[in-house]
mmCIF file of C-alpha atoms in Angstrom:
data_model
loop_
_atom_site.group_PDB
_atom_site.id
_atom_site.type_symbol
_atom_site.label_atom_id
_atom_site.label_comp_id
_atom_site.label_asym_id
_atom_site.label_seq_id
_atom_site.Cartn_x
_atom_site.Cartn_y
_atom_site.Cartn_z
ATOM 1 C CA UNK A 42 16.728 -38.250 6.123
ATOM 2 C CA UNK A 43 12.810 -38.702 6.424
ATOM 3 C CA UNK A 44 10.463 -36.459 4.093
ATOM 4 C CA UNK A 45 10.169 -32.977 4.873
ATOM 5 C CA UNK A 46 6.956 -32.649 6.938
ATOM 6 C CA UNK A 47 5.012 -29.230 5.718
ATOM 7 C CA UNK A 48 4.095 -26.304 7.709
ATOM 8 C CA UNK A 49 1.654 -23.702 6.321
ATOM 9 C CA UNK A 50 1.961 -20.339 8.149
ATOM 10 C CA UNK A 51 -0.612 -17.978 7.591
ATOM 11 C CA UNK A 52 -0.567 -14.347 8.008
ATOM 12 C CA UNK A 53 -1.221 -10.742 7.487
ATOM 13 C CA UNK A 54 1.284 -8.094 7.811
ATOM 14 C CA UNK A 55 -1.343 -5.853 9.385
ATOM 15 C CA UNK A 56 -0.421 -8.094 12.903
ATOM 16 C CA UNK A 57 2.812 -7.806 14.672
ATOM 17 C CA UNK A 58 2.425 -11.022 16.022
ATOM 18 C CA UNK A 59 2.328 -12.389 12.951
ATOM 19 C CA UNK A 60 5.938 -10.963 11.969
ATOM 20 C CA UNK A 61 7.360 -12.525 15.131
ATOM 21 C CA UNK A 62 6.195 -15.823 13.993
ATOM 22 C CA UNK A 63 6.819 -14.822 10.334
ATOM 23 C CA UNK A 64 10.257 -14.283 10.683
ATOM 24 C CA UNK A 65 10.801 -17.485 13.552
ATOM 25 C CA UNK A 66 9.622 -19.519 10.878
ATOM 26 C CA UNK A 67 11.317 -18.452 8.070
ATOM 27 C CA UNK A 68 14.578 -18.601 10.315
ATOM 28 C CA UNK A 69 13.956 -22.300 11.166
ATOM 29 C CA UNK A 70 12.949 -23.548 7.572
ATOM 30 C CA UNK A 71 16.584 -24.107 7.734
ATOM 31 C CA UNK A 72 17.134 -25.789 10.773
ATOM 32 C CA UNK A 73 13.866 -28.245 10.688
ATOM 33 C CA UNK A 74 13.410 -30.685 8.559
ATOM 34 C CA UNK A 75 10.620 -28.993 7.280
ATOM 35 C CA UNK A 76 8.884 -27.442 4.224
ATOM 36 C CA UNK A 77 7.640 -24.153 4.712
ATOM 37 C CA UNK A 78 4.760 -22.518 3.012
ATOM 38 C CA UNK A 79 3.987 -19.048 3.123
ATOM 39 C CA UNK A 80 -0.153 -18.138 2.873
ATOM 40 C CA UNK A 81 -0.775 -14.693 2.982
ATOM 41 C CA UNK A 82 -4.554 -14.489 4.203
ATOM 42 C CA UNK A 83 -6.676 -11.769 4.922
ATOM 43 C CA UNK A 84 -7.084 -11.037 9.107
ATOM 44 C CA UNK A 85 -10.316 -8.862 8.667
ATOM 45 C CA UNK A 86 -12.211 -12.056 6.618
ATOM 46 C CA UNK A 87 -10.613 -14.169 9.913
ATOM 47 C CA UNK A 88 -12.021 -12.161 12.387
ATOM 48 C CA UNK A 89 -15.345 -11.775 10.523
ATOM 49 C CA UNK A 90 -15.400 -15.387 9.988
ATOM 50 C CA UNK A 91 -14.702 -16.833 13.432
ATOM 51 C CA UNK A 92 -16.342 -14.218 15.404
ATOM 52 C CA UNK A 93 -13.229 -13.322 17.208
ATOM 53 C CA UNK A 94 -12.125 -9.195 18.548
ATOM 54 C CA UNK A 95 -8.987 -8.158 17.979
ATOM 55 C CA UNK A 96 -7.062 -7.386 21.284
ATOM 56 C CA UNK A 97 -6.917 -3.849 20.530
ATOM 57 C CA UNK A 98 -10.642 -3.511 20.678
ATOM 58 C CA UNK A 99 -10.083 -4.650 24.788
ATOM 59 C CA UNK A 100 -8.629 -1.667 26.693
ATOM 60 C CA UNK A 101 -6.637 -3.499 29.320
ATOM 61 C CA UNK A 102 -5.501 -6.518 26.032
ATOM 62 C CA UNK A 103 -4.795 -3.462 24.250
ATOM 63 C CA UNK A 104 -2.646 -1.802 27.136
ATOM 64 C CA UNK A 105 -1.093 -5.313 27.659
ATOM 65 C CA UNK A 106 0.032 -5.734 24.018
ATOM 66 C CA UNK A 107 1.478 -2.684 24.178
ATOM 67 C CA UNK A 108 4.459 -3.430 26.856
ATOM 68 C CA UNK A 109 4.317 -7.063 25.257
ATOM 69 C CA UNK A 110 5.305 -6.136 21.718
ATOM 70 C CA UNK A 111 8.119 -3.910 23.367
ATOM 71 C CA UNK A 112 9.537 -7.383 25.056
ATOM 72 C CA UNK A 113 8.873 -9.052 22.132
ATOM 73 C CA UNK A 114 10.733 -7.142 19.791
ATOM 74 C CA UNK A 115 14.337 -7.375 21.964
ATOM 75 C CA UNK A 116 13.575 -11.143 22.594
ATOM 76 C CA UNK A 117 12.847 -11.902 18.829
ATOM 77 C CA UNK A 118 15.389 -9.359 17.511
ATOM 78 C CA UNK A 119 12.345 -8.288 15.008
ATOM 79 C CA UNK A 120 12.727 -4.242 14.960
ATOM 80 C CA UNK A 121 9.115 -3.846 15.787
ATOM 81 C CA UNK A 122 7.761 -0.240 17.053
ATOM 82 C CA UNK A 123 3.565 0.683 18.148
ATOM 83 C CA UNK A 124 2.505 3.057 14.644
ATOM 84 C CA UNK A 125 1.631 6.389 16.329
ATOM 85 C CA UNK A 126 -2.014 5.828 15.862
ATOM 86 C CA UNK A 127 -2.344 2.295 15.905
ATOM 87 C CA UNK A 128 -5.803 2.137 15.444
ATOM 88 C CA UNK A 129 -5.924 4.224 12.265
ATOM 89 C CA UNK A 130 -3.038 1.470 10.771
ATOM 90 C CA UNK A 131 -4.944 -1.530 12.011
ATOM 91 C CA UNK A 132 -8.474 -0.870 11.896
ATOM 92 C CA UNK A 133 -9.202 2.268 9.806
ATOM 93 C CA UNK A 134 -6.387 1.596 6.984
ATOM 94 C CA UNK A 135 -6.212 -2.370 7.658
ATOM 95 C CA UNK A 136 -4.209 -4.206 5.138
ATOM 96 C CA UNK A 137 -6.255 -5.364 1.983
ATOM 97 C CA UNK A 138 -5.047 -4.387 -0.536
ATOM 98 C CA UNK A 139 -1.655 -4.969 1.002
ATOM 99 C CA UNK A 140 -2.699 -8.607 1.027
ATOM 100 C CA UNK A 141 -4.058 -8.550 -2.598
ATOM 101 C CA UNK A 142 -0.383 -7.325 -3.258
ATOM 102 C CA UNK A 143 1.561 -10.170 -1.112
ATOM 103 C CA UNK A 144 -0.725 -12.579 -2.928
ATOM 104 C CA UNK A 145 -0.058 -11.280 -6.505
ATOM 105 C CA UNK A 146 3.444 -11.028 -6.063
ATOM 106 C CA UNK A 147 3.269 -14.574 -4.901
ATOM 107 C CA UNK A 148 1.398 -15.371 -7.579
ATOM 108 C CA UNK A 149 3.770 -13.901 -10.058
ATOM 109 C CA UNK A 150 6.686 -15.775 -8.637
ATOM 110 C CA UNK A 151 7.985 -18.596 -10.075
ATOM 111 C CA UNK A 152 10.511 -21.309 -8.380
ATOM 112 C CA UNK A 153 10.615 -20.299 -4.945
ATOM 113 C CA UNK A 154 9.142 -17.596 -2.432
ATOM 114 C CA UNK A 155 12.720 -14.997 -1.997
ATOM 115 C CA UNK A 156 9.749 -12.396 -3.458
ATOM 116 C CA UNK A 157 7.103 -12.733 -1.403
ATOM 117 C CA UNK A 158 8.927 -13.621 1.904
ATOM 118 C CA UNK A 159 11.232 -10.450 1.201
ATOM 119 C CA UNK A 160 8.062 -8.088 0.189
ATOM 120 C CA UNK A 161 6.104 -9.290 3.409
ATOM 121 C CA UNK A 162 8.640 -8.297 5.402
ATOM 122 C CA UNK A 163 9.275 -4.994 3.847
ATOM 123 C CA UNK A 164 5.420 -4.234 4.470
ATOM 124 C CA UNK A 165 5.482 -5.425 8.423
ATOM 125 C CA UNK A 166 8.748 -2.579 8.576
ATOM 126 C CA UNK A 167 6.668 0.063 7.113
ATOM 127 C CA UNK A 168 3.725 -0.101 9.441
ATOM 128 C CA UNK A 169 5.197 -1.815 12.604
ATOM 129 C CA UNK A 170 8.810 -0.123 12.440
ATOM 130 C CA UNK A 171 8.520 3.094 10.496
ATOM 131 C CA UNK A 172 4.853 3.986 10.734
ATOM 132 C CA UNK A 173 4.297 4.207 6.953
ATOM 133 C CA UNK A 174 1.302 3.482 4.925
ATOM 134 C CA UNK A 175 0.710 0.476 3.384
ATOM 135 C CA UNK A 176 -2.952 0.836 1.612
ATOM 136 C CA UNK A 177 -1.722 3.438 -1.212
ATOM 137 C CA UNK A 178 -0.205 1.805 -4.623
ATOM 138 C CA UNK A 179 2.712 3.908 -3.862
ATOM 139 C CA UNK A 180 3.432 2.710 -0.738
ATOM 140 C CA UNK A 181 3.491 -0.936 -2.282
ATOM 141 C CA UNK A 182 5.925 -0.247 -5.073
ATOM 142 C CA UNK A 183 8.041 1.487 -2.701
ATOM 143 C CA UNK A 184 8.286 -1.638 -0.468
ATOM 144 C CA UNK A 185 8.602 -3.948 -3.346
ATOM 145 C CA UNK A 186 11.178 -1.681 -4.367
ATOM 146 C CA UNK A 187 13.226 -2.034 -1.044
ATOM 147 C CA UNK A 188 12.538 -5.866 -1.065
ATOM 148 C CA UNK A 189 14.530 -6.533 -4.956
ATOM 149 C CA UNK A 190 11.700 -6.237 -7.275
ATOM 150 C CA UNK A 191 12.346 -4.572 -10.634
ATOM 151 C CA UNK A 192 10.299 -1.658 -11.731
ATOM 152 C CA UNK A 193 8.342 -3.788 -14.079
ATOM 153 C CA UNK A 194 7.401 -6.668 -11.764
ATOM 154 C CA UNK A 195 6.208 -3.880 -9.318
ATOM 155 C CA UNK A 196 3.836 -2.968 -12.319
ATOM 156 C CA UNK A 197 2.585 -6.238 -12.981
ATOM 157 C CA UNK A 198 1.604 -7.106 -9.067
ATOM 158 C CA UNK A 199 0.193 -3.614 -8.981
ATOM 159 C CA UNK A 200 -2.149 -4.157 -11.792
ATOM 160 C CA UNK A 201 -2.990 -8.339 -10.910
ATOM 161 C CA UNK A 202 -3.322 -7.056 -7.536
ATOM 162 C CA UNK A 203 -6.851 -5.640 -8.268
ATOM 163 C CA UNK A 204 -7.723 -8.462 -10.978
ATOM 164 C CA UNK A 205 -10.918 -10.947 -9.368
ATOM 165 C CA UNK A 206 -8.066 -14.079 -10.111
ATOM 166 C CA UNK A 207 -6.278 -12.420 -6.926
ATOM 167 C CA UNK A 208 -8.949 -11.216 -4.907
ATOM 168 C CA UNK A 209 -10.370 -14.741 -5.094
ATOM 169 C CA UNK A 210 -7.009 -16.507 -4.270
ATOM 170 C CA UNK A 211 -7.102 -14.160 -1.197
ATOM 171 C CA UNK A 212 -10.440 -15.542 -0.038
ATOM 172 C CA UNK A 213 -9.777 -18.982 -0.810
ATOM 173 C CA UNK A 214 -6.572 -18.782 1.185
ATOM 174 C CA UNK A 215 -8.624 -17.123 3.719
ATOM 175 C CA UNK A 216 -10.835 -19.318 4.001
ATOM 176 C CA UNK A 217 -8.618 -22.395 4.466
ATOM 177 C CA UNK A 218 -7.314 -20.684 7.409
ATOM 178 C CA UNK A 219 -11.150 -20.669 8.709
ATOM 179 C CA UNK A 220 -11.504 -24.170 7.812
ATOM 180 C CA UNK A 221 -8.139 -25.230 9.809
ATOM 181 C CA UNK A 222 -10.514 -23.676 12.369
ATOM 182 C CA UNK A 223 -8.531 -20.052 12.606
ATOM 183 C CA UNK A 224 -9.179 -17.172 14.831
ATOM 184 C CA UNK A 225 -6.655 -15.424 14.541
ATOM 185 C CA UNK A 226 -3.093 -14.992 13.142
ATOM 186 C CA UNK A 227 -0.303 -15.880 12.920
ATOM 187 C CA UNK A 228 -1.017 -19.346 12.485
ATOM 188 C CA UNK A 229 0.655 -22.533 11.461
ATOM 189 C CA UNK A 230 -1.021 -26.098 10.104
ATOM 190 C CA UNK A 231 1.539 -28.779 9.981
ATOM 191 C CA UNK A 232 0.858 -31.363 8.550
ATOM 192 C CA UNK A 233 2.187 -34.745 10.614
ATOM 193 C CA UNK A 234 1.482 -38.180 9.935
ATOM 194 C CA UNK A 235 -1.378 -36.700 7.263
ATOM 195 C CA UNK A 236 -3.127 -35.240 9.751
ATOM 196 C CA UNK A 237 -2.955 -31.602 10.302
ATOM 197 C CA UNK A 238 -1.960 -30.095 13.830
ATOM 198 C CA UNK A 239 -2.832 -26.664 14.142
ATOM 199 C CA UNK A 240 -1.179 -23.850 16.094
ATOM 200 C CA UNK A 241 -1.951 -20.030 17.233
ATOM 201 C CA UNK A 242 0.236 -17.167 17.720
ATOM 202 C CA UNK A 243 4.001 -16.183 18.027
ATOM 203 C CA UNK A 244 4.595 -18.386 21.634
ATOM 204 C CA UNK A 245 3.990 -22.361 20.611
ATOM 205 C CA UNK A 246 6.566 -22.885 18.977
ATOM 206 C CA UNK A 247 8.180 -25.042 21.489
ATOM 207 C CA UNK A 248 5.326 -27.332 21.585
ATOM 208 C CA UNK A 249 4.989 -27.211 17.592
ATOM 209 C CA UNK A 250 8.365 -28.479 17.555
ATOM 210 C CA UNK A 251 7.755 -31.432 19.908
ATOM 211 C CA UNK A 252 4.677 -32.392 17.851
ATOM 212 C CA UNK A 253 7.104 -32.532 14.488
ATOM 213 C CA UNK A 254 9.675 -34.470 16.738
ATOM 214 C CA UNK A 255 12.182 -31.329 16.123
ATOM 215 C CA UNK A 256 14.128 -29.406 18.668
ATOM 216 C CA UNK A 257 13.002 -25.593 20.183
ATOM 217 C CA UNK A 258 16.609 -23.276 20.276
ATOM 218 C CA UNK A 259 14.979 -20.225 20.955
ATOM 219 C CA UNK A 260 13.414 -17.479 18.654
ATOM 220 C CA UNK A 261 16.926 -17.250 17.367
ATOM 221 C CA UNK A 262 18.149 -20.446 16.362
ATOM 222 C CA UNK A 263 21.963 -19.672 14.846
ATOM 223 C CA UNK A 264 23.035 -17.938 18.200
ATOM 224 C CA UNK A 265 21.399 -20.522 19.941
ATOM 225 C CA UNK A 266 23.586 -22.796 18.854
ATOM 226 C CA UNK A 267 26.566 -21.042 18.625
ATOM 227 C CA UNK A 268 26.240 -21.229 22.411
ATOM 228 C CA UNK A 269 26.050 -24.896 22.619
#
């Protein structure tokens, strides 16, 4: 078997995009010949930093992702839902220190990334499935909670959370994303021949995978080829 080729995927919980590709990649990490690696990023530094609107800020994108996300969700079997305000979740709450917590917890985690994959996904069900906070240090602990994390390494990645170490790693991780020449997220880098191939959002997959020399099955690769 050739070497693993790696695949960065970076992200922010505060898109639902981003969970579509989230969880497409984390299903195929088992299917490609492929290493994945999770980078939390921040999508407010992205947006900032490229000089890029997020749809919502468009009325008729805004309308658009609306029915789109509804299609999405059934076709990706990702139990995604519009927050009732979704402004207030994306743009007046946003998802910092949500992202300060992803990246502690990911710092804290040793021999692997079960944590950090499981308390991502916990946060992307509280605001785009259950319309729950995710800014208060309550609402953290109580996804953590939900995702297998014990009461004490809840406490720790509360308290690194808001430590400079973290909010730096945040940046930096942010700011690779810009570098890879990022607009917007979700967003994967891999990494072929050592050169790095970049891709946008949560419908390229099929052309990632011919790129990596890999085969496409569908957003849901296992039933995909139970059919075959």
């Amino acid at each position: 078997m050739t070497s693993k080729k790696v695949v960065q995927l970076f992200y922010d919980v505060v898109s639902p995009y981003s969970w579509l590709g989230f969880e497409v990649m984390c299903r195929y990490r088992h299917v490609w010949n492929i290493e994945l690696k999770l980078r939390p990023a921040f999508l407010g530094g992205i947006m900032q930093g490229s000089g890029n609107k997020p749809p919502g800020v468009v009325p008729n994108k805004f309308m658009y992702m609306t029915k789109d996300l509804h299609r999405l969700a059934g076709y990706f079997n990702v139990p995604l839902q519009h927050p009732a305000d979704p402004f207030e979740a994306m743009f007046k709450k946003g998802s910092l220190s949500a992202m300060r917590f992803v990246t502690a917890v990911q710092e804290r985690e040793k021999g692997g990334d079960k944590q950090v994959e499981q308390v991502s996904r916990e946060l992307w069900r509280r605001i785009w499935s259950e319309d729950k906070d995710i800014t208060e240090p309550a609402s953290l602990a109580e996804a953590a909670m939900k995702a297998g994390l014990s009461d004490s390494e809840i406490k720790e990645a509360l308290a690194l959370s808001t430590s400079k170490g973290i909010k730096d790693k945040l940046k930096s991780s942010t700011q690779d994303a810009l570098d890879y020449g990022s607009f917007g997220f979700p967003m994967m880098v891999c990494h072929v021949n050592g050169k790095p191939e970049m891709f946008f959002g949560s419908d390229r997959f099929e052309l990632m995978a011919h790129c990596i020399g890999e085969k496409w099955l569908g957003p849901q690769p296992h039933t995909s080829a139970a059919k075959l």
